Amino acid sequence: MSFQGKTAVVTGGSRGIGRAIVQELARQGCNVAFTYRSNEEAAQSLVSECEALGVRVQAFNMDAADFEAAQTFIKDVKTQFGGIHFLVNNAGITRDKLILMMKEDDWDAVLDTNLKSVFNLSKAVAAILVRQKQGGSILNISSISGVVGMPGQTNYSASKAGMIGFTKALAKELASRDITVNALALGMIETDMTGALDAEYRAKVTEQIPLKRFGKVTEIARITAFLLSPDAAYITGQVIQADGGLAM
Ligand code: NDP
């Protein structure tokens, strides 16, 4: 129970990968403060489910792209939970279009939600981790789209590649304080995000994945828990691909 008495912040925890991460951390004894944007019902059902495990889990309706809201949210979590030890920057959206069709708003929304949010939350949490002097860990949920680039995703690929550069720079800034910063570059994982893909595209991609299947959110949640745990204390500044071998 390496997470006993510790607190994690997870952005975008109400659904998909974020939800599975909240469940796994709670299962391992961690208190969790998570954010969501619109789905209040999903957020509250997760709180009830996790509280039955005997840990403190709270949902916050917060736009991770909003700098001021993020600073206030982290201050509130620190006050209410007593400390913060881990941050998982998971909130993300897609607005896929070829560049000729992409509107300025498609670019701004994806960059703000996926990348600016990482700055907003990491800045606020890093200040607390440094003052606490107990180490800590930040994990950024990136994508192989940011590693190899995907057509129709110039906005998304740029945001996810940006997260990778951010991860390496911040890892170097915080290493002397015993704070690790890593990125998970995911392939195709079963969530609402990939549920929107049409059947033909899905079959084509599955064929290209060496393991011949999409990943499960529970698999990603367990990798996340490992990367935040003391067992991964000597891993920092790394981009770990969990993609069934798709982007080798
Ligand atoms: P989902 O669409 O299933 O869930 C997204 C979550 O993010 C929801 O909880 C949503 O809240 C929340 N969210 C969205 N915008 C904001 C915001 N501005 N502020 C706070 N929370 C927000 O996504 P996935 O679980 O599929 O993806 C999670 C992460 O993993 C993303 O960063 C994504 O880019 C990345 N990823 C996913 C892959 C996949 O195959 N699924 C592949 C590679 C990377 P609400 O429910 O309230 O809207």
PDB file of C-alpha atoms and ligand atoms in Angstrom:
ATOM      1  CA  MET A   1       0.000   0.000   0.000  1.00  0.00           C
ATOM      2  CA  SER A   2       2.613   2.562  -1.093  1.00  0.00           C
ATOM      3  CA  PHE A   3      -0.120   5.193  -1.680  1.00  0.00           C
ATOM      4  CA  GLN A   4      -1.577   5.084   1.845  1.00  0.00           C
ATOM      5  CA  GLY A   5      -2.050   8.611   3.208  1.00  0.00           C
ATOM      6  CA  LYS A   6      -0.967  10.208  -0.088  1.00  0.00           C
ATOM      7  CA  THR A   7      -3.046  12.420  -2.388  1.00  0.00           C
ATOM      8  CA  ALA A   8      -3.166  12.412  -6.189  1.00  0.00           C
ATOM      9  CA  VAL A   9      -4.678  15.000  -8.526  1.00  0.00           C
ATOM     10  CA  VAL A  10      -6.075  13.587 -11.787  1.00  0.00           C
ATOM     11  CA  THR A  11      -7.469  15.850 -14.518  1.00  0.00           C
ATOM     12  CA  GLY A  12     -10.327  14.480 -16.615  1.00  0.00           C
ATOM     13  CA  GLY A  13     -11.130  11.731 -14.115  1.00  0.00           C
ATOM     14  CA  SER A  14     -14.841  11.273 -14.743  1.00  0.00           C
ATOM     15  CA  ARG A  15     -14.622   9.036 -17.830  1.00  0.00           C
ATOM     16  CA  GLY A  16     -12.305   6.790 -19.845  1.00  0.00           C
ATOM     17  CA  ILE A  17      -8.642   6.468 -18.929  1.00  0.00           C
ATOM     18  CA  GLY A  18      -8.805   9.108 -16.171  1.00  0.00           C
ATOM     19  CA  ARG A  19     -11.670   7.275 -14.480  1.00  0.00           C
ATOM     20  CA  ALA A  20      -9.737   3.982 -14.488  1.00  0.00           C
ATOM     21  CA  ILE A  21      -6.697   5.805 -13.041  1.00  0.00           C
ATOM     22  CA  VAL A  22      -8.807   7.253 -10.200  1.00  0.00           C
ATOM     23  CA  GLN A  23     -10.247   3.769  -9.508  1.00  0.00           C
ATOM     24  CA  GLU A  24      -6.818   2.093  -9.479  1.00  0.00           C
ATOM     25  CA  LEU A  25      -5.186   4.716  -7.234  1.00  0.00           C
ATOM     26  CA  ALA A  26      -8.145   4.559  -4.833  1.00  0.00           C
ATOM     27  CA  ARG A  27      -7.954   0.751  -4.835  1.00  0.00           C
ATOM     28  CA  GLN A  28      -4.281   1.065  -3.821  1.00  0.00           C
ATOM     29  CA  GLY A  29      -5.198   3.356  -0.890  1.00  0.00           C
ATOM     30  CA  CYS A  30      -4.566   6.790  -2.414  1.00  0.00           C
ATOM     31  CA  ASN A  31      -6.818   9.799  -1.799  1.00  0.00           C
ATOM     32  CA  VAL A  32      -7.766  11.430  -5.096  1.00  0.00           C
ATOM     33  CA  ALA A  33      -9.000  14.850  -6.210  1.00  0.00           C
ATOM     34  CA  PHE A  34     -10.132  14.687  -9.813  1.00  0.00           C
ATOM     35  CA  THR A  35     -11.551  17.171 -12.300  1.00  0.00           C
ATOM     36  CA  TYR A  36     -14.248  16.902 -14.915  1.00  0.00           C
ATOM     37  CA  ARG A  37     -15.758  19.343 -17.365  1.00  0.00           C
ATOM     38  CA  SER A  38     -19.392  18.506 -18.042  1.00  0.00           C
ATOM     39  CA  ASN A  39     -20.454  15.048 -16.898  1.00  0.00           C
ATOM     40  CA  GLU A  40     -21.544  15.627 -13.260  1.00  0.00           C
ATOM     41  CA  GLU A  41     -23.372  12.292 -13.033  1.00  0.00           C
ATOM     42  CA  ALA A  42     -20.316  10.269 -14.094  1.00  0.00           C
ATOM     43  CA  ALA A  43     -18.149  12.243 -11.641  1.00  0.00           C
ATOM     44  CA  GLN A  44     -20.472  11.702  -8.667  1.00  0.00           C
ATOM     45  CA  SER A  45     -20.928   7.972  -9.347  1.00  0.00           C
ATOM     46  CA  LEU A  46     -17.123   7.606  -9.298  1.00  0.00           C
ATOM     47  CA  VAL A  47     -16.885   9.440  -5.965  1.00  0.00           C
ATOM     48  CA  SER A  48     -19.455   7.085  -4.374  1.00  0.00           C
ATOM     49  CA  GLU A  49     -17.768   4.006  -5.821  1.00  0.00           C
ATOM     50  CA  CYS A  50     -14.302   4.993  -4.530  1.00  0.00           C
ATOM     51  CA  GLU A  51     -15.439   6.163  -1.090  1.00  0.00           C
ATOM     52  CA  ALA A  52     -16.647   2.615  -0.473  1.00  0.00           C
ATOM     53  CA  LEU A  53     -12.937   1.668  -0.607  1.00  0.00           C
ATOM     54  CA  GLY A  54     -12.266   3.796   2.481  1.00  0.00           C
ATOM     55  CA  VAL A  55     -10.283   6.564   0.788  1.00  0.00           C
ATOM     56  CA  ARG A  56     -11.162  10.209   0.254  1.00  0.00           C
ATOM     57  CA  VAL A  57     -12.134  10.976  -3.336  1.00  0.00           C
ATOM     58  CA  GLN A  58     -13.569  14.305  -4.461  1.00  0.00           C
ATOM     59  CA  ALA A  59     -14.728  15.613  -7.831  1.00  0.00           C
ATOM     60  CA  PHE A  60     -14.120  19.224  -8.949  1.00  0.00           C
ATOM     61  CA  ASN A  61     -15.866  20.814 -11.914  1.00  0.00           C
ATOM     62  CA  MET A  62     -12.977  22.738 -13.473  1.00  0.00           C
ATOM     63  CA  ASP A  63     -11.775  23.647 -16.927  1.00  0.00           C
ATOM     64  CA  ALA A  64      -8.134  22.507 -16.883  1.00  0.00           C
ATOM     65  CA  ALA A  65      -7.405  24.997 -19.686  1.00  0.00           C
ATOM     66  CA  ASP A  66      -8.260  27.950 -17.400  1.00  0.00           C
ATOM     67  CA  PHE A  67      -5.093  29.158 -15.634  1.00  0.00           C
ATOM     68  CA  GLU A  68      -6.762  30.973 -12.733  1.00  0.00           C
ATOM     69  CA  ALA A  69      -9.269  28.156 -12.141  1.00  0.00           C
ATOM     70  CA  ALA A  70      -6.409  25.638 -12.025  1.00  0.00           C
ATOM     71  CA  GLN A  71      -4.462  27.689  -9.424  1.00  0.00           C
ATOM     72  CA  THR A  72      -7.571  28.017  -7.222  1.00  0.00           C
ATOM     73  CA  PHE A  73      -8.390  24.304  -7.608  1.00  0.00           C
ATOM     74  CA  ILE A  74      -4.908  23.215  -6.482  1.00  0.00           C
ATOM     75  CA  LYS A  75      -5.015  25.614  -3.507  1.00  0.00           C
ATOM     76  CA  ASP A  76      -8.395  24.132  -2.506  1.00  0.00           C
ATOM     77  CA  VAL A  77      -7.096  20.564  -2.791  1.00  0.00           C
ATOM     78  CA  LYS A  78      -4.042  21.394  -0.667  1.00  0.00           C
ATOM     79  CA  THR A  79      -6.264  22.934   2.016  1.00  0.00           C
ATOM     80  CA  GLN A  80      -8.853  20.161   1.997  1.00  0.00           C
ATOM     81  CA  PHE A  81      -6.532  17.142   1.651  1.00  0.00           C
ATOM     82  CA  GLY A  82      -3.549  18.518   3.616  1.00  0.00           C
ATOM     83  CA  GLY A  83      -0.983  17.876   0.857  1.00  0.00           C
ATOM     84  CA  ILE A  84      -0.488  16.753  -2.757  1.00  0.00           C
ATOM     85  CA  HIS A  85       1.977  14.057  -3.809  1.00  0.00           C
ATOM     86  CA  PHE A  86       1.069  13.095  -7.396  1.00  0.00           C
ATOM     87  CA  LEU A  87      -0.348  14.772 -10.502  1.00  0.00           C
ATOM     88  CA  VAL A  88      -1.715  12.992 -13.564  1.00  0.00           C
ATOM     89  CA  ASN A  89      -2.338  15.380 -16.473  1.00  0.00           C
ATOM     90  CA  ASN A  90      -4.925  13.311 -18.333  1.00  0.00           C
ATOM     91  CA  ALA A  91      -7.653  15.721 -19.564  1.00  0.00           C
ATOM     92  CA  GLY A  92      -7.696  15.797 -23.337  1.00  0.00           C
ATOM     93  CA  ILE A  93      -9.880  16.294 -26.376  1.00  0.00           C
ATOM     94  CA  THR A  94      -9.673  15.748 -30.135  1.00  0.00           C
ATOM     95  CA  ARG A  95     -11.037  17.907 -32.953  1.00  0.00           C
ATOM     96  CA  ASP A  96      -9.731  15.960 -35.947  1.00  0.00           C
ATOM     97  CA  LYS A  97      -9.739  17.712 -39.338  1.00  0.00           C
ATOM     98  CA  LEU A  98      -7.367  18.028 -42.250  1.00  0.00           C
ATOM     99  CA  ILE A  99      -5.441  21.319 -42.069  1.00  0.00           C
ATOM    100  CA  LEU A 100      -7.409  22.859 -44.938  1.00  0.00           C
ATOM    101  CA  MET A 101     -10.649  22.360 -42.968  1.00  0.00           C
ATOM    102  CA  MET A 102      -9.279  23.159 -39.519  1.00  0.00           C
ATOM    103  CA  LYS A 103     -10.609  26.336 -37.927  1.00  0.00           C
ATOM    104  CA  GLU A 104      -8.596  28.534 -35.574  1.00  0.00           C
ATOM    105  CA  ASP A 105     -10.977  27.478 -32.797  1.00  0.00           C
ATOM    106  CA  ASP A 106     -10.198  23.762 -33.432  1.00  0.00           C
ATOM    107  CA  TRP A 107      -6.517  24.550 -32.959  1.00  0.00           C
ATOM    108  CA  ASP A 108      -6.983  26.722 -29.850  1.00  0.00           C
ATOM    109  CA  ALA A 109      -9.405  24.359 -28.083  1.00  0.00           C
ATOM    110  CA  VAL A 110      -7.118  21.329 -28.487  1.00  0.00           C
ATOM    111  CA  LEU A 111      -3.889  23.166 -27.604  1.00  0.00           C
ATOM    112  CA  ASP A 112      -5.510  24.839 -24.569  1.00  0.00           C
ATOM    113  CA  THR A 113      -7.160  21.690 -23.191  1.00  0.00           C
ATOM    114  CA  ASN A 114      -4.320  19.267 -23.916  1.00  0.00           C
ATOM    115  CA  LEU A 115      -1.166  21.373 -23.455  1.00  0.00           C
ATOM    116  CA  LYS A 116      -1.866  24.652 -21.660  1.00  0.00           C
ATOM    117  CA  SER A 117      -3.665  22.605 -18.970  1.00  0.00           C
ATOM    118  CA  VAL A 118      -0.419  20.720 -18.347  1.00  0.00           C
ATOM    119  CA  PHE A 119       1.383  24.013 -17.662  1.00  0.00           C
ATOM    120  CA  ASN A 120      -1.507  25.285 -15.510  1.00  0.00           C
ATOM    121  CA  LEU A 121      -1.652  22.232 -13.251  1.00  0.00           C
ATOM    122  CA  SER A 122       2.062  21.349 -13.177  1.00  0.00           C
ATOM    123  CA  LYS A 123       3.060  24.892 -12.167  1.00  0.00           C
ATOM    124  CA  ALA A 124       0.627  24.907  -9.240  1.00  0.00           C
ATOM    125  CA  VAL A 125       1.440  21.357  -8.084  1.00  0.00           C
ATOM    126  CA  ALA A 126       5.240  21.752  -8.512  1.00  0.00           C
ATOM    127  CA  ALA A 127       5.203  24.715  -6.102  1.00  0.00           C
ATOM    128  CA  ILE A 128       3.546  22.519  -3.466  1.00  0.00           C
ATOM    129  CA  LEU A 129       5.806  19.496  -4.064  1.00  0.00           C
ATOM    130  CA  VAL A 130       8.935  21.643  -3.753  1.00  0.00           C
ATOM    131  CA  ARG A 131       7.734  23.253  -0.500  1.00  0.00           C
ATOM    132  CA  GLN A 132       6.674  19.880   0.988  1.00  0.00           C
ATOM    133  CA  LYS A 133      10.209  18.443   0.506  1.00  0.00           C
ATOM    134  CA  GLN A 134       8.858  14.853   0.211  1.00  0.00           C
ATOM    135  CA  GLY A 135       9.554  14.245  -3.491  1.00  0.00           C
ATOM    136  CA  GLY A 136       6.574  13.426  -5.693  1.00  0.00           C
ATOM    137  CA  SER A 137       5.668  12.478  -9.218  1.00  0.00           C
ATOM    138  CA  ILE A 138       3.967  13.993 -12.276  1.00  0.00           C
ATOM    139  CA  LEU A 139       2.693  11.866 -15.165  1.00  0.00           C
ATOM    140  CA  ASN A 140       1.538  13.374 -18.466  1.00  0.00           C
ATOM    141  CA  ILE A 141      -0.829  11.314 -20.625  1.00  0.00           C
ATOM    142  CA  SER A 142       0.458  11.866 -24.154  1.00  0.00           C
ATOM    143  CA  SER A 143      -0.107   9.913 -27.358  1.00  0.00           C
ATOM    144  CA  ILE A 144       1.844   8.193 -30.109  1.00  0.00           C
ATOM    145  CA  SER A 145       0.159  10.827 -32.301  1.00  0.00           C
ATOM    146  CA  GLY A 146       2.673  13.227 -30.731  1.00  0.00           C
ATOM    147  CA  VAL A 147       5.557  10.849 -31.484  1.00  0.00           C
ATOM    148  CA  VAL A 148       4.895   9.874 -35.100  1.00  0.00           C
ATOM    149  CA  GLY A 149       2.264  12.472 -36.215  1.00  0.00           C
ATOM    150  CA  MET A 150      -1.174  11.498 -37.544  1.00  0.00           C
ATOM    151  CA  PRO A 151      -2.957  12.964 -40.576  1.00  0.00           C
ATOM    152  CA  GLY A 152      -6.066  14.909 -39.559  1.00  0.00           C
ATOM    153  CA  GLN A 153      -4.517  15.623 -36.172  1.00  0.00           C
ATOM    154  CA  THR A 154      -2.079  18.527 -36.633  1.00  0.00           C
ATOM    155  CA  ASN A 155      -3.618  20.184 -33.569  1.00  0.00           C
ATOM    156  CA  TYR A 156      -3.686  16.993 -31.465  1.00  0.00           C
ATOM    157  CA  SER A 157      -0.216  15.767 -32.582  1.00  0.00           C
ATOM    158  CA  ALA A 158       1.264  19.210 -31.802  1.00  0.00           C
ATOM    159  CA  SER A 159      -0.341  19.246 -28.335  1.00  0.00           C
ATOM    160  CA  LYS A 160       0.839  15.724 -27.500  1.00  0.00           C
ATOM    161  CA  ALA A 161       4.389  16.360 -28.850  1.00  0.00           C
ATOM    162  CA  GLY A 162       4.408  19.552 -26.756  1.00  0.00           C
ATOM    163  CA  MET A 163       3.634  17.486 -23.663  1.00  0.00           C
ATOM    164  CA  ILE A 164       6.707  15.345 -24.378  1.00  0.00           C
ATOM    165  CA  GLY A 165       9.058  18.354 -24.583  1.00  0.00           C
ATOM    166  CA  PHE A 166       7.447  19.785 -21.456  1.00  0.00           C
ATOM    167  CA  THR A 167       7.966  16.468 -19.615  1.00  0.00           C
ATOM    168  CA  LYS A 168      11.697  16.335 -20.381  1.00  0.00           C
ATOM    169  CA  ALA A 169      12.312  19.991 -19.474  1.00  0.00           C
ATOM    170  CA  LEU A 170      10.371  19.770 -16.212  1.00  0.00           C
ATOM    171  CA  ALA A 171      12.049  16.459 -15.285  1.00  0.00           C
ATOM    172  CA  LYS A 172      15.413  18.246 -15.483  1.00  0.00           C
ATOM    173  CA  GLU A 173      14.111  21.214 -13.440  1.00  0.00           C
ATOM    174  CA  LEU A 174      12.684  19.107 -10.611  1.00  0.00           C
ATOM    175  CA  ALA A 175      15.093  16.135 -10.411  1.00  0.00           C
ATOM    176  CA  SER A 176      17.212  17.725  -7.662  1.00  0.00           C
ATOM    177  CA  ARG A 177      14.051  17.835  -5.492  1.00  0.00           C
ATOM    178  CA  ASP A 178      13.437  14.098  -5.962  1.00  0.00           C
ATOM    179  CA  ILE A 179      10.371  14.799  -8.104  1.00  0.00           C
ATOM    180  CA  THR A 180       9.963  12.607 -11.193  1.00  0.00           C
ATOM    181  CA  VAL A 181       8.172  13.688 -14.373  1.00  0.00           C
ATOM    182  CA  ASN A 182       7.291  11.195 -17.101  1.00  0.00           C
ATOM    183  CA  ALA A 183       4.956  10.843 -20.083  1.00  0.00           C
ATOM    184  CA  LEU A 184       2.863   7.896 -21.249  1.00  0.00           C
ATOM    185  CA  ALA A 185       2.436   7.879 -25.018  1.00  0.00           C
ATOM    186  CA  LEU A 186      -0.692   5.828 -25.603  1.00  0.00           C
ATOM    187  CA  GLY A 187      -1.834   4.007 -28.695  1.00  0.00           C
ATOM    188  CA  MET A 188      -5.451   3.005 -29.304  1.00  0.00           C
ATOM    189  CA  ILE A 189      -7.287   2.536 -25.982  1.00  0.00           C
ATOM    190  CA  GLU A 190     -10.976   1.559 -25.605  1.00  0.00           C
ATOM    191  CA  THR A 191     -12.772   4.764 -24.441  1.00  0.00           C
ATOM    192  CA  ASP A 192     -15.483   7.173 -25.628  1.00  0.00           C
ATOM    193  CA  MET A 193     -12.752   8.974 -27.598  1.00  0.00           C
ATOM    194  CA  THR A 194     -11.955   5.923 -29.748  1.00  0.00           C
ATOM    195  CA  GLY A 195     -15.592   4.730 -29.607  1.00  0.00           C
ATOM    196  CA  ALA A 196     -16.348   7.546 -32.069  1.00  0.00           C
ATOM    197  CA  LEU A 197     -14.155   5.934 -34.769  1.00  0.00           C
ATOM    198  CA  ASP A 198     -15.986   4.314 -37.700  1.00  0.00           C
ATOM    199  CA  ALA A 199     -15.889   0.520 -37.930  1.00  0.00           C
ATOM    200  CA  GLU A 200     -13.832   0.389 -41.125  1.00  0.00           C
ATOM    201  CA  TYR A 201     -11.069   2.650 -39.740  1.00  0.00           C
ATOM    202  CA  ARG A 202     -11.092   0.695 -36.483  1.00  0.00           C
ATOM    203  CA  ALA A 203     -10.596  -2.627 -38.285  1.00  0.00           C
ATOM    204  CA  LYS A 204      -7.763  -1.144 -40.380  1.00  0.00           C
ATOM    205  CA  VAL A 205      -5.918   0.200 -37.320  1.00  0.00           C
ATOM    206  CA  THR A 206      -6.400  -3.025 -35.354  1.00  0.00           C
ATOM    207  CA  GLU A 207      -4.740  -4.889 -38.230  1.00  0.00           C
ATOM    208  CA  GLN A 208      -1.692  -2.555 -37.906  1.00  0.00           C
ATOM    209  CA  ILE A 209      -1.307  -3.133 -34.138  1.00  0.00           C
ATOM    210  CA  PRO A 210       1.170  -5.996 -33.547  1.00  0.00           C
ATOM    211  CA  LEU A 211      -0.864  -7.154 -30.491  1.00  0.00           C
ATOM    212  CA  LYS A 212      -4.034  -7.026 -32.702  1.00  0.00           C
ATOM    213  CA  ARG A 213      -6.276  -5.268 -30.197  1.00  0.00           C
ATOM    214  CA  PHE A 214      -6.987  -1.915 -28.566  1.00  0.00           C
ATOM    215  CA  GLY A 215      -5.637  -1.405 -25.030  1.00  0.00           C
ATOM    216  CA  LYS A 216      -7.872  -1.511 -21.959  1.00  0.00           C
ATOM    217  CA  VAL A 217      -8.220   1.439 -19.569  1.00  0.00           C
ATOM    218  CA  THR A 218      -7.406  -0.868 -16.658  1.00  0.00           C
ATOM    219  CA  GLU A 219      -4.048  -1.717 -18.274  1.00  0.00           C
ATOM    220  CA  ILE A 220      -3.189   1.982 -18.557  1.00  0.00           C
ATOM    221  CA  ALA A 221      -4.301   2.618 -14.975  1.00  0.00           C
ATOM    222  CA  ARG A 222      -1.940  -0.051 -13.633  1.00  0.00           C
ATOM    223  CA  ILE A 223       1.014   1.344 -15.635  1.00  0.00           C
ATOM    224  CA  THR A 224       0.154   4.796 -14.245  1.00  0.00           C
ATOM    225  CA  ALA A 225       0.108   3.537 -10.659  1.00  0.00           C
ATOM    226  CA  PHE A 226       3.511   1.884 -11.198  1.00  0.00           C
ATOM    227  CA  LEU A 227       5.028   5.089 -12.651  1.00  0.00           C
ATOM    228  CA  LEU A 228       3.798   7.110  -9.662  1.00  0.00           C
ATOM    229  CA  SER A 229       4.923   4.518  -7.107  1.00  0.00           C
ATOM    230  CA  PRO A 230       8.284   4.292  -5.274  1.00  0.00           C
ATOM    231  CA  ASP A 231       9.093   1.264  -7.501  1.00  0.00           C
ATOM    232  CA  ALA A 232       9.566   3.739 -10.370  1.00  0.00           C
ATOM    233  CA  ALA A 233      11.595   6.270  -8.345  1.00  0.00           C
ATOM    234  CA  TYR A 234      14.615   5.997 -10.698  1.00  0.00           C
ATOM    235  CA  ILE A 235      12.581   6.697 -13.873  1.00  0.00           C
ATOM    236  CA  THR A 236      12.324  10.354 -14.899  1.00  0.00           C
ATOM    237  CA  GLY A 237      12.086  12.361 -18.129  1.00  0.00           C
ATOM    238  CA  GLN A 238      10.941   9.267 -20.018  1.00  0.00           C
ATOM    239  CA  VAL A 239       8.276   8.728 -22.650  1.00  0.00           C
ATOM    240  CA  ILE A 240       6.849   5.250 -22.152  1.00  0.00           C
ATOM    241  CA  GLN A 241       4.806   3.942 -25.069  1.00  0.00           C
ATOM    242  CA  ALA A 242       1.782   1.769 -24.249  1.00  0.00           C
ATOM    243  CA  ASP A 243       0.471   1.073 -27.731  1.00  0.00           C
ATOM    244  CA  GLY A 244       0.524  -2.692 -28.397  1.00  0.00           C
ATOM    245  CA  GLY A 245       3.616  -2.082 -30.543  1.00  0.00           C
ATOM    246  CA  LEU A 246       1.810   0.208 -33.029  1.00  0.00           C
ATOM    247  CA  ALA A 247       4.492   2.910 -33.216  1.00  0.00           C
ATOM    248  CA  MET A 248       7.724   0.877 -33.192  1.00  0.00           C
TER     249      MET A 248
HETATM  250  P1  NDP B   1     -12.451  10.647 -22.828  1.00  0.00           P
HETATM  251  O1  NDP B   1     -13.004  11.535 -23.878  1.00  0.00           O
HETATM  252  O2  NDP B   1     -13.036   9.297 -22.623  1.00  0.00           O
HETATM  253  O3  NDP B   1     -12.479  11.421 -21.407  1.00  0.00           O
HETATM  254  C1  NDP B   1     -11.942  12.713 -21.321  1.00  0.00           C
HETATM  255  C2  NDP B   1     -11.987  13.189 -19.892  1.00  0.00           C
HETATM  256  O4  NDP B   1     -11.415  14.502 -19.843  1.00  0.00           O
HETATM  257  C3  NDP B   1     -13.402  13.318 -19.341  1.00  0.00           C
HETATM  258  O5  NDP B   1     -13.360  12.985 -17.964  1.00  0.00           O
HETATM  259  C4  NDP B   1     -13.712  14.803 -19.528  1.00  0.00           C
HETATM  260  O6  NDP B   1     -14.663  15.318 -18.596  1.00  0.00           O
HETATM  261  C5  NDP B   1     -12.351  15.404 -19.248  1.00  0.00           C
HETATM  262  N1  NDP B   1     -12.128  16.724 -19.826  1.00  0.00           N
HETATM  263  C6  NDP B   1     -12.246  17.102 -21.120  1.00  0.00           C
HETATM  264  N2  NDP B   1     -11.939  18.403 -21.258  1.00  0.00           N
HETATM  265  C7  NDP B   1     -11.604  18.850 -20.009  1.00  0.00           C
HETATM  266  C8  NDP B   1     -11.198  20.095 -19.489  1.00  0.00           C
HETATM  267  N3  NDP B   1     -11.038  21.174 -20.269  1.00  0.00           N
HETATM  268  N4  NDP B   1     -10.942  20.204 -18.154  1.00  0.00           N
HETATM  269  C9  NDP B   1     -11.089  19.138 -17.330  1.00  0.00           C
HETATM  270  N5  NDP B   1     -11.468  17.918 -17.768  1.00  0.00           N
HETATM  271  C10 NDP B   1     -11.736  17.791 -19.089  1.00  0.00           C
HETATM  272  O7  NDP B   1     -10.879  10.569 -23.132  1.00  0.00           O
HETATM  273  P2  NDP B   1      -9.874   9.345 -22.975  1.00  0.00           P
HETATM  274  O8  NDP B   1     -10.045   8.710 -21.654  1.00  0.00           O
HETATM  275  O9  NDP B   1      -9.916   8.532 -24.186  1.00  0.00           O
HETATM  276  O10 NDP B   1      -8.463  10.130 -23.008  1.00  0.00           O
HETATM  277  C11 NDP B   1      -7.785  10.527 -21.835  1.00  0.00           C
HETATM  278  C12 NDP B   1      -6.414  11.049 -22.241  1.00  0.00           C
HETATM  279  O11 NDP B   1      -5.688  10.031 -22.930  1.00  0.00           O
HETATM  280  C13 NDP B   1      -6.477  12.248 -23.192  1.00  0.00           C
HETATM  281  O12 NDP B   1      -5.458  13.177 -22.876  1.00  0.00           O
HETATM  282  C14 NDP B   1      -6.199  11.618 -24.539  1.00  0.00           C
HETATM  283  O13 NDP B   1      -5.651  12.533 -25.453  1.00  0.00           O
HETATM  284  C15 NDP B   1      -5.224  10.528 -24.163  1.00  0.00           C
HETATM  285  N6  NDP B   1      -5.144   9.459 -25.141  1.00  0.00           N
HETATM  286  C16 NDP B   1      -6.233   8.659 -25.377  1.00  0.00           C
HETATM  287  C17 NDP B   1      -6.153   7.658 -26.323  1.00  0.00           C
HETATM  288  C18 NDP B   1      -7.284   6.709 -26.592  1.00  0.00           C
HETATM  289  O14 NDP B   1      -7.119   5.837 -27.454  1.00  0.00           O
HETATM  290  N7  NDP B   1      -8.409   6.812 -25.930  1.00  0.00           N
HETATM  291  C19 NDP B   1      -4.922   7.462 -27.108  1.00  0.00           C
HETATM  292  C20 NDP B   1      -3.866   8.361 -26.786  1.00  0.00           C
HETATM  293  C21 NDP B   1      -3.981   9.313 -25.827  1.00  0.00           C
HETATM  294  P3  NDP B   1     -16.285  15.300 -18.930  1.00  0.00           P
HETATM  295  O15 NDP B   1     -16.692  13.874 -18.895  1.00  0.00           O
HETATM  296  O16 NDP B   1     -16.904  16.084 -17.821  1.00  0.00           O
HETATM  297  O17 NDP B   1     -16.412  15.927 -20.282  1.00  0.00           O
END
